[in-house]
Amino acid sequence: MKEKKTDSAFDFFDENKIVNDEHKIILVTGGAGFIGSNFIRYLIRKYPNFKVINFDKLTYAGNLNNLTTIEDNANYVFFKGDVADQKDVKTAFEQFNPDYVVHFAAESHVDKSIINPDIFLQTNVLGTQILLNYSREHKVQKFVQVSTDEVYGSIDSNLNVTEEALIKPNNPYSASKASADLLLRVAYQTYGQSVNVIRACNNFGYYQFPEKLVPVIIHNAFNNLDIPIYGDGMNIREWMHVEDHCRAIDVVMQNGKSGEIYNVGTGNRWKNIDLAEYILDKMNINKKLISYVLDRQGHDVRYSVDSSKIQQELGWKPQIEFEDGLEQVITWYSNHMDWIEEITSGKYMNYYDDIYKPRMMETQ
Ligand code: NAD
Ligand code: DAU
């Protein structure tokens, strides 16, 4: 998997142009996961003078195969550690003394959080506080919390929430992310730390673990397996290509006003059933594979953010057309069956059975 051309969907910057020639050290937590690994590849390609430390525990969702295209780069270092472990975090900060911390590391899957909330609190809440403590001690220039639009809870139709909206999380995952956001507020208000919170909508893209909706649809379609749609399929999500998210994080890391929260979305909102049918159309796969299954408990009906603040204040806007991005991602998965097969063998299949077998009992 060394083919450089396929590690980014689009040439959204000129690789030969050094946009920031300062020497910065960036500690990226959770850099072996989906968004974190896309962000690391983005940084390594865009900033030849940045040193990037990937701090990751390598849970079931962490996969160093996501980084094979840049792993030999002299500016990239992998550090195996747990954000919820004081010793690991202390050692990494002493060793690398980062200028920026971009915090992706998290338990990220809502269905898992409903089955076992405890690890979500440990990693997503305690882990964030420990990182904030050492960031303060080491005078980190900017701490960026990669949060989520899920903290606002379910949004009524025709409403888009701004950063001023109340946080009303409805599941253990989103409650843990909302709690971490509050700790960022405390870091700013009480300790005067330089921080930003980014609340992004649903991402899709290369190297996404096949527990999330888009890769589940693509993987199951390729393998002629049922495509599980929760409840009536009418829940709405807002979708963004992961590389647009990476650009937003970069802009906020370097130019975000300290203490501010930025929503990051596209306005590209789909009912789950419509999205599943659209992807199957693109893949020329029969829609009969779609199977309605038992709904997620506490399933949020609709997410929808107003992203005008980051657009107006920092000049970010999404650049990747949904249709183009999705086609690239489908092609990528079809060319990376080895990547997905490695994941879907072994322990993943136990997970798949745990999550879906009880649901399948209530198919249409
Ligand atoms: P992911 O599950 O693919 O990756 C999570 C990464 O964190 C993995 O590499 C894992 O090994 C690592 N990790 C987990 N626990 C750790 C710990 N205790 N210490 C160190 N590393 C640990 O997640 P993702 O989808 O890439 O999401 C990344 C971040 O973005 C999360 O904070 C998530 O809340 C947020 N987010 C995700 C989306 C989305 O659509 N996927 C949207 C908005 C925000
Ligand atoms: O909104 C941002 C959030 O998006 C992130 O903070 C989370 O980390 C990320 O996991 C994602 O959460 P969702 O719950 O929205 O994503 P998921 O892919 O799990 O589900 C998307 C929608 O599709 C949701 O309404 C549930 C539904 N779904 C999901 C799966 C996995 C199905 O109908 N069938 C499925 O098999």
XYZ file of C-alpha atoms and ligand atoms in Angstrom:
444
model
C 0.000 0.000 0.000
C 2.712 2.485 -0.905
C 1.034 4.130 -3.858
C 1.305 7.780 -2.947
C -1.404 8.958 -5.305
C -4.129 7.129 -3.438
C -3.501 8.526 0.042
C -5.334 11.754 -0.748
C -8.493 12.179 -2.780
C -7.808 15.619 -4.143
C -4.983 18.018 -4.764
C -6.360 20.684 -2.508
C -3.001 22.365 -2.061
C 0.160 22.794 -4.042
C 2.567 20.290 -2.569
C 5.588 22.267 -3.716
C 4.564 25.383 -1.902
C 5.690 25.647 1.703
C 2.805 27.491 3.346
C 4.391 27.754 6.764
C 8.165 27.457 6.989
C 8.328 27.646 10.776
C 9.627 24.579 12.600
C 6.755 23.380 14.742
C 6.227 20.214 16.732
C 2.660 18.884 16.612
C 1.479 16.184 18.991
C -1.448 14.430 17.312
C -3.353 12.052 19.592
C -5.311 9.229 17.964
C -3.269 9.590 14.783
C -3.665 5.911 13.887
C -7.439 6.245 13.615
C -9.551 7.419 10.703
C -9.463 11.225 10.898
C -6.168 11.417 12.794
C -4.303 9.443 10.127
C -5.768 11.607 7.359
C -4.664 14.683 9.319
C -1.124 13.379 9.782
C -0.756 12.638 6.081
C -2.101 16.120 5.367
C 0.431 17.776 7.730
C 3.397 15.783 6.451
C 2.603 16.670 2.842
C 1.759 20.294 3.463
C 4.394 21.350 5.997
C 7.873 19.960 5.343
C 9.195 21.744 8.447
C 6.656 20.395 10.912
C 7.564 17.431 13.082
C 4.513 15.263 13.741
C 4.239 12.971 16.760
C 1.496 10.358 16.552
C 0.473 9.461 20.133
C -1.876 6.481 19.970
C -2.831 3.530 22.170
C -3.655 1.384 19.134
C -7.073 0.237 20.286
C -9.193 -1.882 17.933
C -9.701 1.336 15.879
C -6.023 2.299 15.669
C -4.189 0.886 12.690
C -0.640 1.788 11.676
C -1.446 0.502 8.184
C -3.329 3.793 7.770
C 0.036 5.549 7.672
C 2.203 3.376 5.455
C 2.456 6.107 2.810
C 4.263 8.479 5.208
C 5.711 6.198 7.916
C 9.277 6.533 6.582
C 9.200 10.318 6.565
C 11.918 11.792 8.819
C 9.380 14.257 10.291
C 7.025 11.521 11.499
C 7.341 9.721 14.858
C 5.014 7.125 16.382
C 4.665 6.976 20.192
C 2.501 4.202 21.655
C 0.636 5.577 24.656
C -2.683 5.953 26.433
C -4.046 9.479 26.927
C -5.656 8.325 30.163
C -2.274 7.215 31.553
C -0.360 10.026 33.309
C 3.002 8.307 32.805
C 2.589 7.909 29.061
C 1.503 11.506 28.579
C 4.249 12.892 30.829
C 6.915 10.921 28.966
C 5.698 12.104 25.563
C 5.571 15.758 26.626
C 9.041 15.586 28.166
C 10.447 13.862 25.101
C 8.880 16.094 22.433
C 7.805 19.357 24.105
C 5.116 20.071 21.476
C 4.083 23.510 20.189
C 0.585 22.338 19.250
C -1.599 19.488 20.499
C -4.394 18.245 18.230
C -6.523 15.831 20.217
C -8.378 13.191 18.197
C -7.857 10.172 20.483
C -11.230 8.899 21.598
C -13.582 6.018 21.732
C -15.676 7.202 18.808
C -18.511 4.762 18.120
C -21.967 5.498 19.535
C -23.199 1.878 19.425
C -20.194 0.734 21.451
C -20.779 3.495 23.999
C -24.324 2.261 24.606
C -23.007 -1.222 25.404
C -19.992 -0.132 27.482
C -19.915 3.549 28.507
C -17.065 3.321 31.053
C -14.125 3.306 28.653
C -15.658 6.344 26.916
C -15.421 8.332 30.142
C -11.900 7.145 30.836
C -10.467 7.962 27.422
C -12.637 10.858 26.279
C -12.950 12.754 29.571
C -10.051 11.780 31.841
C -7.685 11.483 28.877
C -8.527 15.032 27.773
C -7.900 16.435 31.256
C -4.517 14.721 31.528
C -3.466 16.127 28.151
C -4.636 19.588 29.207
C -2.602 19.357 32.433
C 0.636 18.584 30.602
C -0.142 21.109 27.858
C -0.364 23.782 30.542
C 2.856 22.662 32.206
C 4.698 22.663 28.870
C 3.203 25.985 27.698
C 1.686 24.529 24.548
C 0.810 27.324 22.066
C -2.537 25.843 21.060
C -4.612 22.834 22.143
C -7.233 21.836 19.578
C -10.047 19.583 20.763
C -11.592 17.582 17.921
C -15.166 17.464 19.132
C -18.425 16.673 17.390
C -21.801 18.084 16.367
C -23.341 15.276 18.460
C -22.826 17.355 21.622
C -25.832 19.509 20.596
C -28.105 16.461 20.584
C -30.920 16.010 18.098
C -31.797 19.174 16.156
C -35.361 20.062 15.104
C -36.013 20.158 11.373
C -35.325 23.521 9.694
C -32.923 24.546 12.486
C -29.132 24.735 12.199
C -27.294 25.149 15.503
C -24.624 27.780 16.072
C -21.823 27.518 18.611
C -24.054 29.410 21.079
C -26.582 26.554 21.296
C -26.924 24.542 24.498
C -25.152 21.211 24.606
C -27.723 18.427 25.042
C -25.983 15.087 24.391
C -28.171 11.986 24.324
C -25.790 9.014 24.356
C -22.711 8.061 26.395
C -20.321 8.917 23.535
C -21.703 12.416 22.968
C -21.973 13.024 26.729
C -18.283 12.165 27.099
C -17.337 14.506 24.227
C -19.498 17.310 25.670
C -17.803 16.814 29.049
C -14.399 17.136 27.417
C -15.545 20.355 25.690
C -16.383 21.769 29.119
C -12.899 20.901 30.374
C -11.488 22.914 27.443
C -13.628 25.838 28.565
C -12.180 25.506 32.068
C -8.628 25.351 30.703
C -9.247 28.664 28.947
C -11.260 30.435 31.645
C -9.371 29.316 34.736
C -5.847 28.645 33.542
C -5.672 30.979 30.538
C -4.611 28.153 28.217
C -4.807 28.727 24.474
C -7.497 26.336 23.234
C -10.067 25.765 20.493
C -12.923 23.298 20.146
C -14.015 22.074 16.706
C -17.465 20.494 16.372
C -17.660 18.694 13.058
C -20.396 16.773 11.291
C -20.118 13.145 10.076
C -16.940 12.459 8.110
C -16.388 9.962 5.322
C -13.156 9.138 3.517
C -10.187 6.803 3.163
C -9.222 4.489 6.054
C -12.527 4.748 7.908
C -13.065 1.791 10.207
C -15.923 -0.392 8.900
C -18.153 0.104 11.949
C -19.444 3.483 10.712
C -22.324 3.815 8.243
C -20.514 4.650 4.976
C -17.822 1.927 5.155
C -20.393 -0.597 6.449
C -22.505 0.069 3.335
C -19.544 -0.121 0.944
C -17.963 -3.177 2.560
C -21.229 -5.127 2.796
C -22.194 -4.199 -0.763
C -18.861 -5.511 -2.102
C -19.364 -8.731 -0.139
C -23.049 -9.235 -0.970
C -24.019 -8.934 2.715
C -27.167 -7.367 4.165
C -26.889 -3.630 4.721
C -28.321 -2.880 8.166
C -30.346 0.339 8.399
C -31.452 1.254 11.900
C -35.136 1.925 12.576
C -37.010 3.506 9.674
C -33.865 4.957 8.074
C -35.228 8.513 8.341
C -32.510 9.844 10.685
C -30.555 12.688 9.146
C -26.801 13.231 9.214
C -24.635 15.987 7.677
C -21.700 14.642 5.632
C -18.220 16.018 4.959
C -15.149 14.630 3.262
C -12.423 14.015 5.859
C -9.915 16.150 3.925
C -12.181 19.190 4.250
C -12.236 18.500 7.990
C -8.409 18.309 8.022
C -8.160 21.725 6.384
C -10.564 23.165 8.959
C -8.491 21.766 11.838
C -5.317 23.223 10.315
C -6.894 26.678 9.952
C -8.203 26.613 13.527
C -4.889 25.329 14.928
C -2.987 28.211 13.351
C -5.526 31.069 13.264
C -8.394 30.211 15.609
C -9.049 32.816 18.279
C -8.240 31.284 21.638
C -11.205 30.110 23.697
C -13.484 29.868 20.648
C -15.624 26.983 19.442
C -16.011 26.424 15.681
C -18.728 24.332 14.046
C -17.558 22.607 10.868
C -20.167 21.335 8.434
C -21.224 21.320 4.820
C -25.020 21.638 4.753
C -24.989 18.338 2.866
C -27.664 16.449 4.826
C -29.071 13.028 4.030
C -31.613 10.621 5.455
C -29.742 7.369 6.148
C -31.933 5.348 3.795
C -31.455 7.848 0.952
C -27.697 7.797 1.478
C -27.606 3.987 1.457
C -29.600 3.877 -1.786
C -27.428 6.583 -3.365
C -24.223 4.687 -2.557
C -25.668 1.424 -3.882
C -26.687 3.208 -7.103
C -23.118 4.475 -7.502
C -21.818 0.942 -6.968
C -24.408 -0.647 -9.272
C -25.528 -2.911 -6.450
C -29.081 -4.144 -5.924
C -30.937 -2.215 -3.192
C -32.499 -5.460 -2.015
C -29.422 -5.828 0.195
C -30.853 -3.101 2.441
C -32.274 -4.592 5.605
C -34.131 -2.551 8.235
C -32.999 -3.597 11.721
C -33.765 -2.714 15.326
C -33.149 0.968 16.001
C -30.259 2.399 18.041
C -31.389 3.275 21.602
C -31.775 7.038 22.048
C -31.103 7.477 18.330
C -30.707 11.194 17.539
C -33.046 12.086 14.685
C -31.137 14.924 13.064
C -27.779 16.698 13.219
C -27.367 20.029 11.512
C -24.766 22.707 12.221
C -24.439 26.322 11.171
C -20.810 26.736 10.047
C -20.884 30.421 9.161
C -18.495 31.383 11.987
C -15.489 29.446 10.654
C -16.342 30.559 7.122
C -16.592 34.239 7.971
C -13.849 34.513 10.599
C -11.240 32.069 9.268
C -12.107 31.793 5.576
C -12.607 28.019 5.592
C -15.190 26.405 3.377
C -15.654 22.844 2.159
C -13.987 22.237 -1.207
C -14.855 18.660 -2.069
C -18.142 18.011 -3.857
C -19.998 15.199 -2.130
C -20.564 13.158 -5.277
C -16.895 13.385 -6.368
C -15.670 12.576 -2.860
C -17.953 9.596 -2.504
C -16.945 8.164 -5.881
C -13.265 8.481 -4.917
C -13.918 6.747 -1.611
C -15.814 3.850 -3.221
C -12.935 3.406 -5.669
C -10.422 3.587 -2.818
C -12.196 0.829 -0.882
C -12.362 -1.344 -3.998
C -8.581 -0.894 -4.424
C -7.822 -1.543 -0.748
C -9.621 -4.780 -0.063
C -6.464 -6.040 1.695
C -6.724 -3.168 4.208
C -10.338 -3.885 4.998
C -9.973 -7.676 4.994
C -7.248 -7.478 7.619
C -9.600 -5.490 9.843
C -12.734 -7.506 9.249
C -11.053 -10.791 10.078
C -10.602 -11.970 13.674
C -11.816 -9.786 16.516
C -13.838 -7.460 14.291
C -16.214 -10.240 13.385
C -16.992 -10.790 17.095
C -17.776 -7.089 17.331
C -19.953 -7.269 14.231
C -21.933 -10.163 15.714
C -22.321 -8.370 19.075
C -23.676 -5.213 17.474
C -25.808 -6.621 14.684
C -27.085 -10.084 15.730
C -29.542 -8.719 18.329
C -30.729 -6.133 15.779
C -31.227 -8.630 12.977
C -33.927 -10.365 15.031
C -36.187 -7.463 14.095
C -35.723 -7.178 10.368
C -38.570 -6.124 8.132
P -11.369 6.389 15.321
O -12.142 5.528 16.255
O -11.198 5.967 13.903
O -9.882 6.608 15.912
C -9.651 6.819 17.263
C -8.137 6.698 17.492
O -7.877 7.006 18.881
C -7.592 5.278 17.259
O -6.384 5.346 16.566
C -7.380 4.727 18.666
O -6.333 3.768 18.736
C -7.020 5.995 19.422
N -7.306 5.895 20.856
C -8.452 5.442 21.438
N -8.310 5.468 22.773
C -7.071 5.959 23.042
C -6.358 6.246 24.242
N -6.902 5.992 25.452
N -5.121 6.778 24.142
C -4.558 7.019 22.923
N -5.177 6.743 21.761
C -6.428 6.229 21.826
O -12.038 7.815 15.433
P -12.299 8.919 14.305
O -13.560 8.625 13.622
O -11.046 9.113 13.538
O -12.554 10.195 15.239
C -11.443 10.953 15.707
C -11.955 12.085 16.567
O -12.841 12.900 15.797
C -12.739 11.636 17.781
O -12.385 12.460 18.867
C -14.198 11.845 17.403
O -14.964 12.144 18.537
C -14.079 13.041 16.474
N -15.103 13.153 15.413
C -15.325 12.117 14.553
C -16.239 12.275 13.500
C -16.510 11.156 12.507
O -17.386 11.302 11.659
N -15.769 10.071 12.520
C -16.931 13.487 13.362
C -16.694 14.512 14.287
C -15.770 14.335 15.292
O -21.815 13.540 13.885
C -20.475 13.256 14.137
C -20.359 11.842 14.671
O -20.570 10.992 13.552
C -19.011 11.524 15.305
O -18.861 12.328 16.450
C -18.920 10.055 15.694
O -17.615 9.751 16.181
C -19.181 9.219 14.461
O -19.214 7.858 14.820
C -20.501 9.610 13.823
O -21.611 9.229 14.680
P -22.953 8.619 14.062
O -23.645 7.843 15.107
O -23.725 9.664 13.360
O -22.274 7.674 12.925
P -22.588 6.178 12.466
O -21.802 5.960 11.215
O -22.452 5.201 13.566
O -24.121 6.270 12.082
C -24.601 7.199 11.120
C -26.115 7.026 11.033
O -26.391 5.764 10.416
C -26.820 6.982 12.378
O -28.079 7.593 12.234
C -26.974 5.490 12.682
C -27.129 4.888 11.297
N -26.563 3.534 11.094
C -25.285 3.296 11.472
C -24.702 2.077 11.266
C -23.294 1.794 11.705
C -27.318 2.569 10.451
O -28.485 2.801 10.084
N -26.741 1.348 10.245
C -25.476 1.042 10.636
O -25.023 -0.116 10.421
